[in-house]
């Protein structure tokens, strides 16, 4: 059994008066002693009592229990991460680490979850920055003071909400340095915590923790499925928003589409789950086109690949390829229908007990057949598939796991992911595509610059699958009817 983690009292290197003076001189040289004294008092007690636990508290407890069972007798450290500088004194929007949010339901910057080993498992503690002290000036003179960044939950409030004891995160690094016994940490989020642990952890052991947390998310619990449903519903509304303003995008650029979708993501969710791909015309052949600064032209296709991330950090990942003027041309439709047929074959292969690779193989086969049929590559189809010749135009895998990360469970071992069989509760994208680059001299000129992808979010169920993004039409004639109705 490992030693209990007891935070060390930080040494008193400065008196309270010195601390105030330091803040005054550093940030606000003009602060008089009278004002400093004045700011200490006259504030109401706003402590909240009797808070209800967050909706997923029961689920996070079960997730922590699974983690505890995997690493008995070891201290486990899972940081939320810190702010990252964008430039000078401005920071990127904060997004808590997936591991921390998954295990706590909390998203507070600088938070750290610690699982302390006990005789029969682990005891969880969440380390957070407490409310600002009003006596020593940090409330209004410190950049992270609540006057600047807003009210935080007190540690007592956080305990009620999260169902986990909360302590002051400023004591954690020193305590971790002092503590003995085996420890593992999730890396890449909090340099301060990593520095405190530097001579206690190894990259190999930490990786095992990361891999476990990735594999733990392969099968979604009920809360997670509901979040993915929400993400898909919001994303569908975001796509409708875009269709309604295509004329404004034509008058400006792809940015109008990006901004329109982003508005929906921010109003209904936390953010977009990944950079929106708003690819008009030949940009659709660039797989991760996120510059989104091109022209939007009637007669071209718009490939929109975007997802709303919910307030609890679950994202959708949906692609539709739409005719900007509402009608596919004959050739666009031929290519679109081929991708649709491939996607149908892929979705049909998603069911419990099927090999993960089946849906990819099913979709690739359809695409290879079409490419041979159109005379773009020499058959037979078996030869094309064996040599992978279709890949000049299909380019990418047909899907991936989806959850808190758009490419979810990415650290899972091959035998647990691509070499596994599907289970109820897994959620994955099925997203075949065909892409004819503008400079591809091996295809007839009229194909060049056309890119089509159709992507849906598919939940494996007990008896097959459920398309979580079915609110958005996929068949070409249904897409056209849907666009016509939205444009009025
Ligand atoms: Mn995807």
XYZ file of C-alpha atoms and ligand atoms in Angstrom:
489
model
C 0.000 0.000 0.000
C 1.354 3.399 -0.918
C 1.998 6.214 1.444
C -0.785 8.742 1.832
C -0.366 11.976 0.006
C -0.109 14.802 2.544
C 0.367 18.263 1.110
C 3.338 20.123 2.471
C 2.654 23.564 3.877
C 4.370 26.030 1.538
C 7.103 28.007 3.231
C 6.245 31.559 4.162
C 8.632 33.396 1.888
C 6.711 36.623 1.967
C 4.282 38.289 4.301
C 0.816 39.216 3.141
C 1.806 42.872 3.076
C 4.806 42.090 0.869
C 2.601 40.075 -1.463
C 0.187 42.972 -1.887
C 3.065 45.400 -2.485
C 4.526 43.053 -5.075
C 1.231 42.848 -6.943
C 0.740 46.591 -6.731
C 4.206 47.363 -7.998
C 4.080 44.723 -10.689
C 0.671 45.227 -12.230
C -0.738 48.412 -10.803
C 1.936 50.748 -9.515
C -0.636 53.428 -8.750
C -2.541 51.524 -6.048
C -2.546 53.432 -2.768
C -2.496 51.681 0.591
C -5.926 53.144 1.234
C -7.400 51.607 -1.930
C -5.719 48.268 -1.201
C -7.275 48.309 2.275
C -10.630 49.411 0.875
C -10.757 46.518 -1.612
C -10.402 43.934 1.160
C -13.878 44.318 2.558
C -17.467 45.161 1.788
C -18.122 42.012 -0.268
C -21.152 39.786 0.284
C -20.809 36.091 1.128
C -21.960 34.326 -2.069
C -21.160 30.744 -1.048
C -23.688 28.327 -2.591
C -25.120 25.503 -0.500
C -26.995 22.296 -1.239
C -25.854 22.028 -4.875
C -27.076 19.016 -6.849
C -24.382 16.758 -8.348
C -23.790 17.160 -12.096
C -25.802 14.884 -14.391
C -22.921 12.529 -15.136
C -21.605 12.202 -11.553
C -22.673 8.543 -11.352
C -21.027 7.786 -14.686
C -17.737 9.464 -13.768
C -17.634 7.438 -10.529
C -17.994 4.210 -12.538
C -15.266 5.355 -14.964
C -12.898 6.086 -12.062
C -13.690 2.679 -10.549
C -12.625 0.948 -13.775
C -9.392 2.943 -13.806
C -8.770 2.103 -10.147
C -9.209 -1.610 -10.805
C -6.625 -1.509 -13.613
C -3.856 0.146 -11.552
C -4.152 -1.060 -7.934
C -1.724 0.397 -5.423
C -0.568 3.200 -7.725
C -1.084 6.941 -7.508
C -2.712 8.228 -10.712
C -2.473 11.852 -11.786
C -4.766 13.214 -14.517
C -4.446 16.957 -15.271
C -7.009 19.126 -17.069
C -4.238 21.239 -18.596
C -3.284 24.898 -18.535
C -3.975 27.921 -20.678
C -1.793 28.143 -23.780
C -0.416 31.470 -24.921
C -1.679 32.687 -28.271
C 0.409 35.838 -28.336
C 1.869 38.031 -25.626
C -0.762 38.026 -22.872
C -3.668 36.519 -24.821
C -4.499 32.838 -24.647
C -6.253 30.269 -26.770
C -9.722 29.257 -25.583
C -9.263 26.617 -22.913
C -10.496 23.072 -23.493
C -9.953 20.574 -20.689
C -8.099 17.375 -21.503
C -10.377 14.566 -22.600
C -8.988 12.244 -19.908
C -9.727 14.697 -17.082
C -13.198 15.637 -18.327
C -14.081 11.971 -18.877
C -13.136 11.017 -15.307
C -14.543 14.058 -13.489
C -17.156 15.807 -15.623
C -15.233 18.972 -14.736
C -13.572 21.306 -17.256
C -11.694 23.773 -15.075
C -8.293 24.932 -16.270
C -5.386 23.840 -14.042
C -7.559 21.193 -12.357
C -5.931 17.864 -11.539
C -7.579 14.580 -10.580
C -5.492 12.390 -8.284
C -6.430 8.817 -7.441
C -4.658 7.941 -4.215
C -4.235 4.200 -3.599
C -5.946 2.776 -0.511
C -6.258 -0.719 0.972
C -9.244 -1.538 -1.240
C -8.905 0.668 -4.302
C -8.349 4.386 -4.665
C -9.592 7.574 -3.131
C -10.206 10.358 -5.643
C -9.358 13.995 -4.952
C -9.800 16.854 -7.357
C -7.323 19.712 -7.080
C -8.638 23.108 -8.125
C -7.866 26.767 -7.727
C -10.112 27.941 -4.874
C -12.018 31.206 -4.818
C -9.848 34.320 -4.783
C -8.582 35.607 -1.488
C -9.850 39.148 -0.902
C -7.426 39.860 1.938
C -4.164 39.546 0.036
C -5.276 41.339 -3.117
C -5.232 38.351 -5.477
C -8.953 38.863 -6.042
C -8.356 42.024 -8.044
C -4.599 42.366 -8.562
C -3.846 38.911 -9.943
C -4.468 38.019 -13.586
C -6.342 34.882 -12.491
C -8.241 36.806 -9.803
C -11.985 36.364 -9.933
C -12.484 40.048 -10.653
C -10.725 39.477 -13.989
C -11.808 35.985 -15.001
C -15.112 35.518 -13.180
C -16.318 33.711 -10.116
C -15.065 30.188 -9.602
C -16.690 27.475 -7.559
C -15.404 27.223 -4.032
C -13.799 23.913 -3.162
C -16.874 23.039 -1.070
C -19.146 23.803 -4.041
C -16.976 21.728 -6.379
C -17.208 18.783 -3.973
C -21.005 18.918 -4.037
C -21.145 19.221 -7.818
C -18.571 16.568 -8.719
C -19.035 14.139 -5.837
C -15.273 14.145 -5.172
C -13.345 15.853 -2.336
C -11.642 19.031 -3.576
C -8.356 20.584 -2.415
C -6.233 23.590 -3.337
C -4.253 22.836 -6.512
C -1.468 25.213 -5.434
C -0.434 22.618 -2.839
C -0.355 19.711 -5.252
C 3.029 19.996 -6.982
C 4.906 20.173 -3.662
C 2.904 17.243 -2.291
C 3.582 15.127 -5.371
C 7.300 15.875 -5.097
C 7.326 14.663 -1.500
C 5.134 11.604 -1.992
C 6.612 8.127 -2.393
C 5.244 5.000 -4.068
C 4.454 4.139 -7.681
C 2.825 6.888 -9.705
C 1.589 7.394 -13.255
C 0.466 10.594 -14.942
C -1.279 11.583 -18.157
C 1.272 13.654 -20.021
C 1.059 16.573 -22.361
C -1.357 18.820 -20.491
C 0.314 20.319 -17.419
C 4.057 21.059 -17.479
C 4.102 22.061 -13.790
C 2.688 18.745 -12.625
C 5.019 16.844 -14.949
C 8.018 18.715 -13.565
C 6.996 17.747 -10.040
C 6.874 14.085 -11.059
C 9.863 14.029 -13.375
C 12.024 11.578 -11.404
C 9.087 9.367 -10.335
C 7.478 8.405 -13.653
C 8.556 6.696 -16.861
C 7.281 7.335 -20.358
C 6.402 3.662 -20.788
C 4.286 3.423 -17.633
C 2.563 6.734 -18.335
C 1.734 5.525 -21.831
C -0.032 2.486 -20.342
C -2.286 4.874 -18.414
C -3.044 6.888 -21.543
C -3.756 3.730 -23.525
C -6.108 2.433 -20.824
C -8.081 5.682 -20.788
C -8.320 5.603 -24.581
C -9.583 2.009 -24.617
C -11.974 2.682 -21.738
C -13.830 5.092 -24.027
C -14.334 2.600 -26.880
C -17.766 1.598 -25.563
C -19.933 4.567 -24.677
C -22.165 4.644 -21.601
C -25.744 5.954 -21.670
C -24.720 9.507 -20.805
C -22.210 9.552 -23.647
C -24.681 8.224 -26.216
C -27.134 10.960 -25.219
C -24.383 13.554 -25.638
C -23.500 12.246 -29.100
C -27.187 12.453 -30.035
C -27.212 16.081 -28.884
C -24.055 16.819 -30.836
C -25.583 15.357 -34.009
C -28.840 17.276 -33.538
C -26.992 20.580 -33.106
C -24.768 19.822 -36.065
C -27.801 19.120 -38.254
C -29.187 22.538 -37.308
C -25.797 24.066 -38.123
C -25.887 22.505 -41.604
C -29.375 23.922 -42.128
C -28.085 27.345 -41.074
C -25.409 27.074 -43.756
C -27.815 26.095 -46.533
C -29.956 29.135 -45.718
C -27.044 31.557 -46.224
C -25.330 30.057 -49.280
C -26.159 33.219 -51.244
C -24.232 35.277 -48.668
C -21.335 32.840 -48.915
C -21.365 33.296 -52.700
C -21.104 37.038 -52.161
C -18.189 36.641 -49.726
C -16.269 33.391 -49.255
C -16.118 30.022 -47.526
C -15.572 32.009 -44.322
C -19.277 32.862 -44.272
C -20.004 29.147 -44.014
C -17.400 28.627 -41.314
C -18.738 31.535 -39.272
C -22.339 30.473 -39.668
C -21.666 26.969 -38.424
C -19.502 28.280 -35.588
C -22.363 30.446 -34.349
C -24.552 27.366 -33.927
C -21.714 25.510 -32.174
C -21.145 28.302 -29.675
C -24.812 28.940 -28.983
C -25.813 25.308 -28.466
C -22.544 23.686 -27.448
C -19.049 24.392 -26.192
C -17.330 24.868 -29.535
C -16.741 23.126 -32.823
C -15.199 19.702 -32.203
C -12.503 20.297 -34.837
C -11.697 22.882 -37.470
C -14.659 23.055 -39.855
C -13.856 22.009 -43.419
C -15.836 24.394 -45.629
C -14.543 23.354 -49.016
C -16.152 24.772 -52.136
C -15.286 23.673 -55.665
C -11.814 22.092 -56.029
C -11.040 22.689 -52.329
C -13.214 19.647 -51.659
C -10.337 17.496 -52.881
C -8.104 18.751 -50.059
C -8.937 16.439 -47.171
C -8.329 18.908 -44.354
C -9.165 22.184 -46.059
C -9.586 24.544 -43.070
C -8.234 27.779 -44.528
C -11.761 28.355 -45.799
C -10.835 31.497 -47.700
C -11.974 30.474 -51.159
C -14.803 31.538 -53.418
C -18.197 29.864 -53.285
C -19.563 29.499 -56.809
C -22.922 28.439 -58.185
C -22.513 25.204 -60.134
C -19.781 23.894 -57.828
C -20.131 21.510 -54.906
C -19.671 22.451 -51.254
C -18.092 19.771 -49.073
C -18.967 20.694 -45.486
C -17.334 18.545 -42.783
C -18.155 19.958 -39.369
C -19.278 18.989 -35.894
C -20.711 20.724 -32.857
C -19.015 19.799 -29.579
C -21.548 19.736 -26.740
C -21.050 21.595 -23.478
C -19.939 18.238 -22.006
C -17.329 17.888 -24.802
C -18.788 15.215 -27.086
C -18.533 15.984 -30.770
C -20.351 15.024 -33.927
C -18.418 14.556 -37.182
C -20.683 14.911 -40.193
C -20.004 15.592 -43.864
C -22.427 16.509 -46.605
C -21.486 17.431 -50.163
C -24.063 19.884 -51.443
C -24.686 21.498 -54.813
C -24.252 25.211 -54.117
C -27.100 26.166 -56.463
C -29.338 23.389 -55.181
C -29.007 20.965 -58.149
C -26.287 18.399 -58.845
C -25.008 18.314 -62.410
C -25.173 14.957 -64.144
C -21.496 14.179 -63.488
C -21.585 15.480 -59.904
C -24.575 13.270 -59.272
C -22.911 10.216 -60.801
C -19.961 10.606 -58.464
C -22.192 11.474 -55.516
C -24.381 8.420 -56.056
C -21.289 6.191 -56.123
C -20.125 7.552 -52.783
C -23.661 7.193 -51.409
C -23.771 3.570 -52.502
C -20.381 2.966 -50.884
C -21.571 4.572 -47.668
C -24.729 2.439 -47.660
C -22.557 -0.670 -47.982
C -20.299 0.591 -45.193
C -23.158 1.373 -42.809
C -24.710 -2.042 -43.454
C -21.455 -3.650 -42.289
C -21.619 -1.941 -38.877
C -23.114 -4.424 -36.421
C -22.090 -6.238 -33.248
C -19.655 -9.078 -33.908
C -18.531 -7.702 -37.271
C -14.835 -7.040 -37.723
C -13.982 -3.351 -37.381
C -12.383 -3.425 -40.819
C -15.531 -4.755 -42.536
C -17.201 -1.396 -43.127
C -14.060 0.018 -44.681
C -13.671 -2.983 -46.983
C -17.337 -2.889 -48.000
C -17.175 0.789 -48.944
C -13.846 0.478 -50.751
C -15.162 -2.388 -52.846
C -18.082 -0.308 -54.125
C -15.798 2.607 -54.966
C -13.336 0.345 -56.770
C -16.184 -1.146 -58.806
C -17.314 2.331 -59.879
C -13.812 3.440 -60.823
C -13.401 0.343 -62.991
C -16.872 0.814 -64.511
C -16.032 4.421 -65.416
C -12.800 3.313 -67.038
C -10.565 5.315 -64.714
C -8.603 2.271 -63.614
C -8.103 -1.057 -65.318
C -9.946 -4.022 -63.753
C -10.696 -6.530 -62.607
C -11.916 -5.116 -59.296
C -10.087 -7.790 -57.280
C -6.774 -6.669 -58.777
C -7.554 -3.003 -58.048
C -8.385 -3.809 -54.407
C -5.384 -6.073 -53.978
C -2.997 -3.398 -55.245
C -4.967 -0.582 -53.570
C -5.139 1.318 -56.878
C -8.500 2.890 -55.970
C -6.716 4.811 -53.244
C -5.468 7.455 -55.688
C -9.064 8.744 -55.457
C -10.420 7.345 -52.164
C -7.413 8.631 -50.206
C -8.391 7.877 -46.595
C -9.799 5.243 -44.271
C -13.576 4.950 -44.259
C -14.066 5.951 -40.623
C -12.927 6.122 -37.019
C -14.221 6.014 -33.482
C -16.073 9.117 -32.338
C -16.649 10.549 -28.878
C -15.034 13.323 -26.851
C -12.303 13.475 -29.459
C -13.266 13.536 -33.095
C -10.701 10.804 -33.703
C -11.602 9.151 -30.423
C -9.676 6.433 -28.603
C -6.647 7.187 -30.774
C -4.196 5.696 -28.243
C -6.012 2.361 -28.157
C -3.912 -0.641 -29.127
C -4.434 -2.059 -32.618
C -5.859 -5.300 -31.222
C -8.459 -3.308 -29.274
C -9.436 -1.008 -32.157
C -8.835 -1.736 -35.847
C -8.281 -5.453 -35.249
C -11.252 -5.878 -32.940
C -14.893 -6.770 -33.459
C -17.635 -4.206 -32.992
C -19.629 -4.111 -29.756
C -22.883 -2.364 -28.824
C -22.093 1.129 -27.535
C -19.238 1.780 -29.952
C -19.769 4.857 -32.109
C -17.932 5.379 -35.361
C -18.047 7.424 -38.502
C -18.680 5.942 -41.942
C -17.296 8.409 -44.454
C -16.224 7.178 -47.871
C -15.204 9.724 -50.458
C -13.966 10.190 -54.007
C -11.562 12.988 -54.834
C -10.369 14.009 -58.262
C -7.563 16.540 -57.860
C -7.653 19.573 -60.129
C -4.261 18.569 -61.552
C -4.931 14.841 -61.968
C -4.115 14.156 -65.608
C -5.198 10.498 -65.336
C -8.912 11.342 -65.277
C -11.041 13.100 -67.914
C -10.972 16.863 -67.552
C -14.586 17.122 -66.409
C -13.827 15.034 -63.296
C -10.994 17.299 -62.153
C -11.709 19.423 -59.084
C -14.660 17.344 -57.903
C -14.542 15.955 -54.356
C -17.390 14.143 -52.634
C -17.566 12.753 -49.096
C -20.625 11.654 -47.130
C -20.095 11.056 -43.433
C -22.456 9.857 -40.736
C -22.099 8.938 -37.076
C -23.140 5.349 -36.480
C -23.844 3.798 -33.080
C -23.472 0.023 -32.811
C -26.636 -1.351 -31.181
C -27.605 -4.815 -29.873
C -29.137 -5.779 -33.217
C -27.267 -3.678 -35.745
C -26.721 0.052 -35.764
C -28.408 3.406 -35.478
C -27.463 6.422 -37.585
C -27.233 9.300 -35.086
C -26.971 11.850 -37.910
C -29.904 10.610 -39.985
C -31.702 13.960 -39.539
C -29.575 15.219 -42.432
C -30.624 13.749 -45.805
C -28.043 11.810 -47.790
C -29.637 10.581 -51.024
C -29.071 13.063 -53.846
C -32.750 13.762 -54.565
C -33.470 14.127 -50.852
C -30.579 16.556 -50.456
C -31.952 18.668 -53.309
C -35.477 18.656 -51.854
C -34.157 19.532 -48.402
C -32.104 22.433 -49.786
C -35.038 23.746 -51.799
C -37.287 23.676 -48.741
C -34.704 25.528 -46.597
C -34.036 28.182 -49.196
C -37.814 28.718 -49.509
Mn -14.476 11.954 -39.672
